[in-house]
Each structure stands twice: as C-alpha cells, then as structure tokens.
C-alpha cells in the first residue's frame, strides 16, 4: 500500500507542477519599460563631473522645433510604439492606434485601459532641453531627441501627472510615486549625459540627493 500512495502523491505532484507551468505560459505578458538607464553609481559618478550652469531662456522656443511623433515603421509612430512597448496585451488597429490594453503609470501607480488617458512623457522635457543646450541644435537633432527610443527618454504615464510636471526639472518636480524616483533620476542623468545637456545647481543637487539614497 505505501507504494500505491507514493505513486498517487507523485502523480498529484506532477499534475500540480504541470498546472503551474501552464499558468505561467498563459499568464499575461509583463509590461515592458523604457531602456534600462545607467546605474545609480554611474549616475553619481557622472554628476561628480558636472559643473552647474545657469539655464538659458525659453526665448525662441517652440515644440514645433522638436518634430514629433516620427514614423517608426509603416503607420506606427513614436507614440504608438511607446504605448505598445509600455502596455500589457496591447491591441492595435490597422492604423497602429492602440484600441485596447492595460498601462501602469510608473509616476503615480495608476492603471489605465484607455490609451487616451496616457501621455508619452519626455523624461527631459523639450523646453528644458532647449534651455540647457538644444537651442543651438539643428532641427534634425532636436527631432532625434524628441523621438529617442534608444535612451530612457520616453515613457507612457497618466496624462494629468505629465501635465503637472510640465517642463520642470528634478529640482522642482519628481514623480509622486516615491518608489520610482531612483529610476527617474537615473533616466534623467542618462539622457542629459548622452545628449550633452547642461544642468543647473538646483537640478544637480536634487539628483545627487535622490541618487545618494538609491
């Protein structure tokens, strides 16, 4: 009899393992995210080399000087590409518009099921980039910056949270969800470093303070 019970237990264990595996296979695909930013230690090391510089003005600035959203492939532009990347089970129509899916906004922890409730945030805002060096760029370079999918510069977030951020730097605004602030600081530094944009003293101090706790 013990052998019979042992075989039954073995069968039940195998069935449970198979069920668990099936559950994993059928589970919704995890949400993707922007490209992984530099590490906190790398960001701190870079900030140690930064000499703060007073921001320039917004004189002459226009969002039109940063053409977006660019076509990525077919009828898909940068916005739709980010919505697809950052969402779960995103379905797009023939024009590449997201018609269903689920999106978790890292900035505030809200989940949305309608794409219109999301903005694609430029982590380093366009006006901020203008004030910190992009005013001297060509329009072509500004277009590359505004549609940068290679660096952690674009992320789908709750629209009114993005609008509350506006063109503020980390010295004046950080994501209300504190658990994301380390990542946000790393993203910001990564983008500014790659694009050679300056930082003012308040911005640098805020980033250092956040990253020292990461």
Coordinates of C-alpha atoms in Angstrom, one line a residue:
X1 CA 0.0 0.0 0.0
X2 CA 2.7 2.6 0.8
X3 CA 4.0 2.3 -2.8
X4 CA 0.5 3.0 -4.1
X5 CA 0.2 6.1 -2.0
X6 CA 3.7 7.1 -3.1
X7 CA 2.7 6.8 -6.7
X8 CA -0.5 8.8 -6.2
X9 CA 1.4 11.5 -4.4
X10 CA 3.9 11.6 -7.3
X11 CA 1.1 11.8 -9.9
X12 CA -0.6 14.6 -7.9
X13 CA 2.8 16.5 -7.6
X14 CA 3.4 16.1 -11.4
X15 CA -0.1 17.4 -12.1
X16 CA 0.4 20.4 -9.8
X17 CA 3.7 21.2 -11.5
X18 CA 2.1 20.9 -14.9
X19 CA -0.7 23.2 -13.9
X20 CA 1.7 25.8 -12.5
X21 CA 3.7 25.6 -15.7
X22 CA 0.6 26.0 -17.8
X23 CA -0.4 29.0 -15.7
X24 CA 2.9 30.7 -16.3
X25 CA 2.7 30.1 -20.0
X26 CA -0.8 31.5 -20.2
X27 CA -0.1 34.4 -17.9
X28 CA -0.3 38.0 -19.4
X29 CA 3.0 39.2 -20.8
X30 CA 4.7 41.5 -18.3
X31 CA 4.7 45.2 -19.2
X32 CA 7.9 46.3 -20.9
X33 CA 9.6 49.5 -20.0
X34 CA 11.9 52.2 -21.4
X35 CA 15.5 51.1 -22.0
X36 CA 17.3 50.4 -18.7
X37 CA 19.0 53.6 -17.6
X38 CA 22.6 53.8 -16.3
X39 CA 23.1 52.5 -12.7
X40 CA 22.9 54.8 -9.7
X41 CA 26.6 54.5 -9.2
X42 CA 27.3 55.5 -12.8
X43 CA 24.9 58.4 -12.5
X44 CA 26.5 59.6 -9.3
X45 CA 30.0 59.3 -10.9
X46 CA 28.8 61.4 -13.8
X47 CA 27.2 64.1 -11.6
X48 CA 30.5 64.4 -9.8
X49 CA 32.0 65.7 -13.1
X50 CA 29.2 68.2 -13.8
X51 CA 29.8 71.9 -13.3
X52 CA 26.3 73.5 -12.8
X53 CA 25.4 76.1 -15.4
X54 CA 22.7 78.7 -15.3
X55 CA 19.8 77.7 -17.6
X56 CA 19.3 79.6 -20.8
X57 CA 15.9 81.3 -21.5
X58 CA 13.0 79.9 -23.5
X59 CA 13.3 82.7 -26.0
X60 CA 12.6 81.4 -29.4
X61 CA 11.4 78.0 -28.1
X62 CA 8.5 76.1 -29.8
X63 CA 7.6 72.5 -29.6
X64 CA 7.4 72.6 -33.4
X65 CA 11.2 72.9 -33.3
X66 CA 11.3 69.3 -31.9
X67 CA 9.2 67.5 -34.6
X68 CA 7.4 64.5 -33.1
X69 CA 6.0 62.0 -33.3
X70 CA 8.1 60.5 -36.1
X71 CA 7.2 57.4 -38.1
X72 CA 8.9 54.3 -36.8
X73 CA 7.7 51.7 -39.3
X74 CA 4.7 51.5 -41.5
X75 CA 1.8 53.5 -40.0
X76 CA 3.3 53.3 -36.5
X77 CA 4.8 56.5 -35.0
X78 CA 6.8 57.0 -31.8
X79 CA 3.8 57.5 -29.6
X80 CA 2.1 54.3 -30.7
X81 CA 5.4 52.4 -30.4
X82 CA 5.8 53.5 -26.8
X83 CA 2.2 52.6 -26.0
X84 CA 2.8 49.1 -27.4
X85 CA 6.1 48.8 -25.5
X86 CA 4.9 50.0 -22.1
X87 CA 1.5 48.3 -22.1
X88 CA 0.2 44.8 -21.4
X89 CA -1.9 42.9 -24.1
X90 CA -2.0 46.0 -26.3
X91 CA -4.1 45.6 -29.5
X92 CA -3.5 48.0 -32.3
X93 CA -5.8 48.7 -35.3
X94 CA -4.7 48.9 -38.9
X95 CA -3.5 52.5 -38.4
X96 CA -1.4 51.3 -35.4
X97 CA -3.6 53.1 -32.9
X98 CA -3.9 51.2 -29.6
X99 CA -7.5 50.2 -29.2
X100 CA -7.2 48.1 -26.1
X101 CA -4.7 47.1 -23.5
X102 CA -3.6 48.0 -20.0
X103 CA -1.0 50.5 -18.9
X104 CA 0.6 51.0 -15.5
X105 CA 1.8 54.6 -14.9
X106 CA 5.1 54.4 -13.1
X107 CA 4.9 58.0 -12.0
X108 CA 1.8 57.7 -9.9
X109 CA 0.9 54.0 -9.7
X110 CA -2.4 54.3 -11.7
X111 CA -3.5 51.7 -14.2
X112 CA -5.4 52.7 -17.3
X113 CA -7.2 50.7 -20.0
X114 CA -7.8 53.6 -22.5
X115 CA -4.8 54.9 -24.4
X116 CA -6.2 58.4 -24.4
X117 CA -5.7 58.6 -20.7
X118 CA -1.9 58.4 -21.2
X119 CA 0.7 60.9 -22.4
X120 CA 4.1 59.9 -23.6
X121 CA 6.4 61.9 -21.4
X122 CA 9.7 63.3 -22.5
X123 CA 11.7 62.5 -19.3
X124 CA 13.9 65.5 -20.1
X125 CA 11.2 67.9 -21.3
X126 CA 11.7 69.6 -24.7
X127 CA 11.7 73.1 -23.2
X128 CA 14.2 72.0 -20.5
X129 CA 16.4 70.6 -23.3
X130 CA 16.1 73.9 -25.1
X131 CA 17.2 75.9 -22.0
X132 CA 20.1 73.5 -21.4
X133 CA 21.7 73.4 -24.9
X134 CA 19.2 72.2 -27.5
X135 CA 18.6 75.8 -28.7
X136 CA 21.8 75.5 -30.7
X137 CA 21.0 72.2 -32.3
X138 CA 19.7 71.6 -35.8
X139 CA 16.1 70.8 -36.2
X140 CA 17.1 67.3 -37.3
X141 CA 19.0 66.7 -34.0
X142 CA 16.1 68.0 -32.0
X143 CA 13.8 65.6 -33.8
X144 CA 16.1 62.7 -32.9
X145 CA 16.0 63.8 -29.3
X146 CA 12.2 64.2 -29.2
X147 CA 11.7 60.6 -30.6
X148 CA 14.6 58.9 -28.8
X149 CA 13.6 55.3 -28.2
X150 CA 17.2 54.1 -27.5
X151 CA 17.7 56.1 -24.3
X152 CA 15.2 56.1 -21.4
X153 CA 13.7 59.4 -22.6
X154 CA 10.1 58.3 -23.4
X155 CA 7.5 56.7 -21.1
X156 CA 3.8 56.3 -21.1
X157 CA 2.3 57.9 -17.9
X158 CA -1.0 59.3 -16.6
X159 CA -1.8 62.4 -18.7
X160 CA -2.6 64.8 -15.9
X161 CA 0.5 63.8 -14.0
X162 CA 2.6 64.5 -17.1
X163 CA 0.8 67.9 -17.5
X164 CA 1.5 68.7 -13.8
X165 CA 5.2 68.1 -14.5
X166 CA 5.2 70.4 -17.5
X167 CA 8.8 71.4 -18.3
X168 CA 10.1 71.2 -14.7
X169 CA 13.5 69.7 -13.8
X170 CA 14.1 67.4 -10.8
X171 CA 14.8 70.4 -8.6
X172 CA 11.2 71.4 -8.9
X173 CA 9.4 68.1 -9.7
X174 CA 9.8 64.4 -9.1
X175 CA 7.3 61.5 -9.7
X176 CA 4.7 61.5 -6.9
X177 CA 5.3 57.7 -6.5
X178 CA 8.5 57.8 -4.4
X179 CA 9.4 54.2 -5.3
X180 CA 10.2 55.3 -8.8
X181 CA 12.3 58.4 -8.0
X182 CA 15.6 56.5 -8.1
X183 CA 14.8 55.1 -11.6
X184 CA 13.6 58.5 -12.7
X185 CA 16.8 60.2 -11.5
X186 CA 18.9 57.6 -13.3
X187 CA 16.8 58.1 -16.5
X188 CA 17.2 61.9 -16.3
X189 CA 21.0 61.8 -15.8
X190 CA 21.4 59.2 -18.6
X191 CA 19.5 61.3 -21.1
X192 CA 21.3 64.5 -20.2
X193 CA 24.7 62.8 -20.3
X194 CA 24.1 61.2 -23.7
X195 CA 22.8 64.4 -25.3
X196 CA 25.4 66.7 -23.7
X197 CA 22.8 68.9 -21.9
X198 CA 23.8 71.1 -19.0
X199 CA 22.4 71.1 -15.5
X200 CA 21.7 74.0 -13.2
X201 CA 22.6 73.9 -9.5
X202 CA 19.2 73.1 -8.1
X203 CA 18.7 70.3 -10.6
X204 CA 22.1 68.7 -9.8
X205 CA 21.5 69.0 -6.1
X206 CA 18.1 67.3 -6.3
X207 CA 19.6 64.5 -8.4
X208 CA 22.5 63.9 -6.1
X209 CA 20.2 63.8 -3.1
X210 CA 17.9 61.2 -4.7
X211 CA 20.7 59.1 -6.0
X212 CA 22.6 59.0 -2.7
X213 CA 19.6 57.1 -1.3
X214 CA 19.5 54.6 -4.1

